[in-house]
């Protein structure tokens, strides 16, 4: 799991918007994703964000051990993509 976090095979995932969607992070950042737009989600950036993975530059296989696994934000671990049709490699 840690190797896939550090070096995910899918460095970005794309999604197609089938309706207008307003993104609001609650901190003042707000924008519209228009119907018909394709957006890219930067998996590699999420996997290297210290908000989700403390000391993200360190290769730490223990990050995903049985004791630490409940601390992993499942929405921030996306090595093969996002959603029910994610690629298994």
PDB file of C-alpha atoms in Angstrom:
ATOM      1  CA  UNK A   1       0.000   0.000   0.000  1.00  0.00           C
ATOM      2  CA  UNK A   2       2.793   2.436   0.825  1.00  0.00           C
ATOM      3  CA  UNK A   3       4.547   1.768  -2.481  1.00  0.00           C
ATOM      4  CA  UNK A   4       1.268   2.485  -4.299  1.00  0.00           C
ATOM      5  CA  UNK A   5       0.848   5.671  -2.294  1.00  0.00           C
ATOM      6  CA  UNK A   6       4.348   6.877  -3.169  1.00  0.00           C
ATOM      7  CA  UNK A   7       4.271   5.735  -6.800  1.00  0.00           C
ATOM      8  CA  UNK A   8       0.648   5.274  -7.935  1.00  0.00           C
ATOM      9  CA  UNK A   9       0.177   3.848 -11.423  1.00  0.00           C
ATOM     10  CA  UNK A  10      -2.595   6.423 -11.988  1.00  0.00           C
ATOM     11  CA  UNK A  11      -1.085   9.837 -11.164  1.00  0.00           C
ATOM     12  CA  UNK A  12      -4.349  11.526 -12.182  1.00  0.00           C
ATOM     13  CA  UNK A  13      -7.948  10.395 -12.482  1.00  0.00           C
ATOM     14  CA  UNK A  14     -10.480  12.054 -14.719  1.00  0.00           C
ATOM     15  CA  UNK A  15     -14.182  12.515 -14.210  1.00  0.00           C
ATOM     16  CA  UNK A  16     -16.912  13.792 -16.516  1.00  0.00           C
ATOM     17  CA  UNK A  17     -19.521  16.107 -15.027  1.00  0.00           C
ATOM     18  CA  UNK A  18     -23.038  15.048 -16.037  1.00  0.00           C
ATOM     19  CA  UNK A  19     -24.620  18.060 -14.287  1.00  0.00           C
ATOM     20  CA  UNK A  20     -23.607  21.491 -13.045  1.00  0.00           C
ATOM     21  CA  UNK A  21     -21.885  21.235  -9.679  1.00  0.00           C
ATOM     22  CA  UNK A  22     -20.740  24.048  -7.405  1.00  0.00           C
ATOM     23  CA  UNK A  23     -17.681  23.177  -5.347  1.00  0.00           C
ATOM     24  CA  UNK A  24     -17.448  24.978  -2.025  1.00  0.00           C
ATOM     25  CA  UNK A  25     -14.694  24.090   0.444  1.00  0.00           C
ATOM     26  CA  UNK A  26     -16.300  26.150   3.219  1.00  0.00           C
ATOM     27  CA  UNK A  27     -13.225  28.384   3.473  1.00  0.00           C
ATOM     28  CA  UNK A  28     -14.034  30.807   0.687  1.00  0.00           C
ATOM     29  CA  UNK A  29     -13.005  28.761  -2.333  1.00  0.00           C
ATOM     30  CA  UNK A  30     -16.030  28.263  -4.558  1.00  0.00           C
ATOM     31  CA  UNK A  31     -16.351  27.505  -8.265  1.00  0.00           C
ATOM     32  CA  UNK A  32     -18.700  25.932 -10.775  1.00  0.00           C
ATOM     33  CA  UNK A  33     -17.942  22.720 -12.644  1.00  0.00           C
ATOM     34  CA  UNK A  34     -20.185  22.954 -15.669  1.00  0.00           C
ATOM     35  CA  UNK A  35     -22.125  20.038 -17.115  1.00  0.00           C
ATOM     36  CA  UNK A  36     -20.070  18.383 -19.856  1.00  0.00           C
ATOM     37  CA  UNK A  37     -16.692  19.313 -18.372  1.00  0.00           C
ATOM     38  CA  UNK A  38     -13.981  16.784 -17.683  1.00  0.00           C
ATOM     39  CA  UNK A  39     -11.900  17.388 -14.582  1.00  0.00           C
ATOM     40  CA  UNK A  40      -8.628  15.825 -13.500  1.00  0.00           C
ATOM     41  CA  UNK A  41      -8.075  14.758  -9.906  1.00  0.00           C
ATOM     42  CA  UNK A  42      -4.339  14.815  -9.043  1.00  0.00           C
ATOM     43  CA  UNK A  43      -3.848  11.516  -7.217  1.00  0.00           C
ATOM     44  CA  UNK A  44      -0.121  12.101  -6.829  1.00  0.00           C
ATOM     45  CA  UNK A  45      -0.744  15.458  -5.137  1.00  0.00           C
ATOM     46  CA  UNK A  46      -3.266  13.974  -2.717  1.00  0.00           C
ATOM     47  CA  UNK A  47      -0.878  11.114  -1.875  1.00  0.00           C
ATOM     48  CA  UNK A  48       1.852  13.651  -1.084  1.00  0.00           C
ATOM     49  CA  UNK A  49      -0.287  16.031   0.969  1.00  0.00           C
ATOM     50  CA  UNK A  50       0.818  16.175   4.645  1.00  0.00           C
ATOM     51  CA  UNK A  51      -2.811  16.850   5.577  1.00  0.00           C
ATOM     52  CA  UNK A  52      -3.553  13.206   4.705  1.00  0.00           C
ATOM     53  CA  UNK A  53      -0.134  11.574   5.121  1.00  0.00           C
ATOM     54  CA  UNK A  54       2.226  12.973   7.773  1.00  0.00           C
ATOM     55  CA  UNK A  55       5.802  13.157   6.489  1.00  0.00           C
ATOM     56  CA  UNK A  56       4.677  12.198   2.957  1.00  0.00           C
ATOM     57  CA  UNK A  57       8.198  12.079   1.480  1.00  0.00           C
ATOM     58  CA  UNK A  58       9.175   9.242   3.803  1.00  0.00           C
ATOM     59  CA  UNK A  59       8.614   5.691   2.583  1.00  0.00           C
ATOM     60  CA  UNK A  60       6.936   4.129   5.609  1.00  0.00           C
ATOM     61  CA  UNK A  61       5.318   0.718   5.040  1.00  0.00           C
ATOM     62  CA  UNK A  62       4.093   0.783   8.649  1.00  0.00           C
ATOM     63  CA  UNK A  63       1.762   3.636   7.679  1.00  0.00           C
ATOM     64  CA  UNK A  64      -0.692   0.974   6.456  1.00  0.00           C
ATOM     65  CA  UNK A  65      -0.239  -1.654   9.173  1.00  0.00           C
ATOM     66  CA  UNK A  66      -3.209  -3.026  11.150  1.00  0.00           C
ATOM     67  CA  UNK A  67      -2.853  -0.427  13.926  1.00  0.00           C
ATOM     68  CA  UNK A  68      -2.543   2.580  11.598  1.00  0.00           C
ATOM     69  CA  UNK A  69      -5.048   1.543   8.938  1.00  0.00           C
ATOM     70  CA  UNK A  70      -8.048   3.169  10.722  1.00  0.00           C
ATOM     71  CA  UNK A  71      -6.175   6.511  10.523  1.00  0.00           C
ATOM     72  CA  UNK A  72      -6.047   6.442   6.705  1.00  0.00           C
ATOM     73  CA  UNK A  73      -8.614   8.646   4.991  1.00  0.00           C
ATOM     74  CA  UNK A  74     -10.039   6.256   2.381  1.00  0.00           C
ATOM     75  CA  UNK A  75     -10.959   9.196   0.165  1.00  0.00           C
ATOM     76  CA  UNK A  76      -7.286  10.149   0.025  1.00  0.00           C
ATOM     77  CA  UNK A  77      -5.913   6.730  -0.975  1.00  0.00           C
ATOM     78  CA  UNK A  78      -6.498   6.386  -4.711  1.00  0.00           C
ATOM     79  CA  UNK A  79      -3.690   4.343  -6.262  1.00  0.00           C
ATOM     80  CA  UNK A  80      -5.846   2.852  -9.027  1.00  0.00           C
ATOM     81  CA  UNK A  81      -8.373   5.622  -9.546  1.00  0.00           C
ATOM     82  CA  UNK A  82     -11.709   6.537  -8.018  1.00  0.00           C
ATOM     83  CA  UNK A  83     -15.070   4.876  -7.642  1.00  0.00           C
ATOM     84  CA  UNK A  84     -16.714   1.539  -8.331  1.00  0.00           C
ATOM     85  CA  UNK A  85     -15.126   1.217 -11.768  1.00  0.00           C
ATOM     86  CA  UNK A  86     -11.591   1.861 -10.616  1.00  0.00           C
ATOM     87  CA  UNK A  87      -8.804   0.102 -12.457  1.00  0.00           C
ATOM     88  CA  UNK A  88      -7.162  -2.865 -10.727  1.00  0.00           C
ATOM     89  CA  UNK A  89      -3.941  -2.390 -12.640  1.00  0.00           C
TER      90      UNK A  89
END
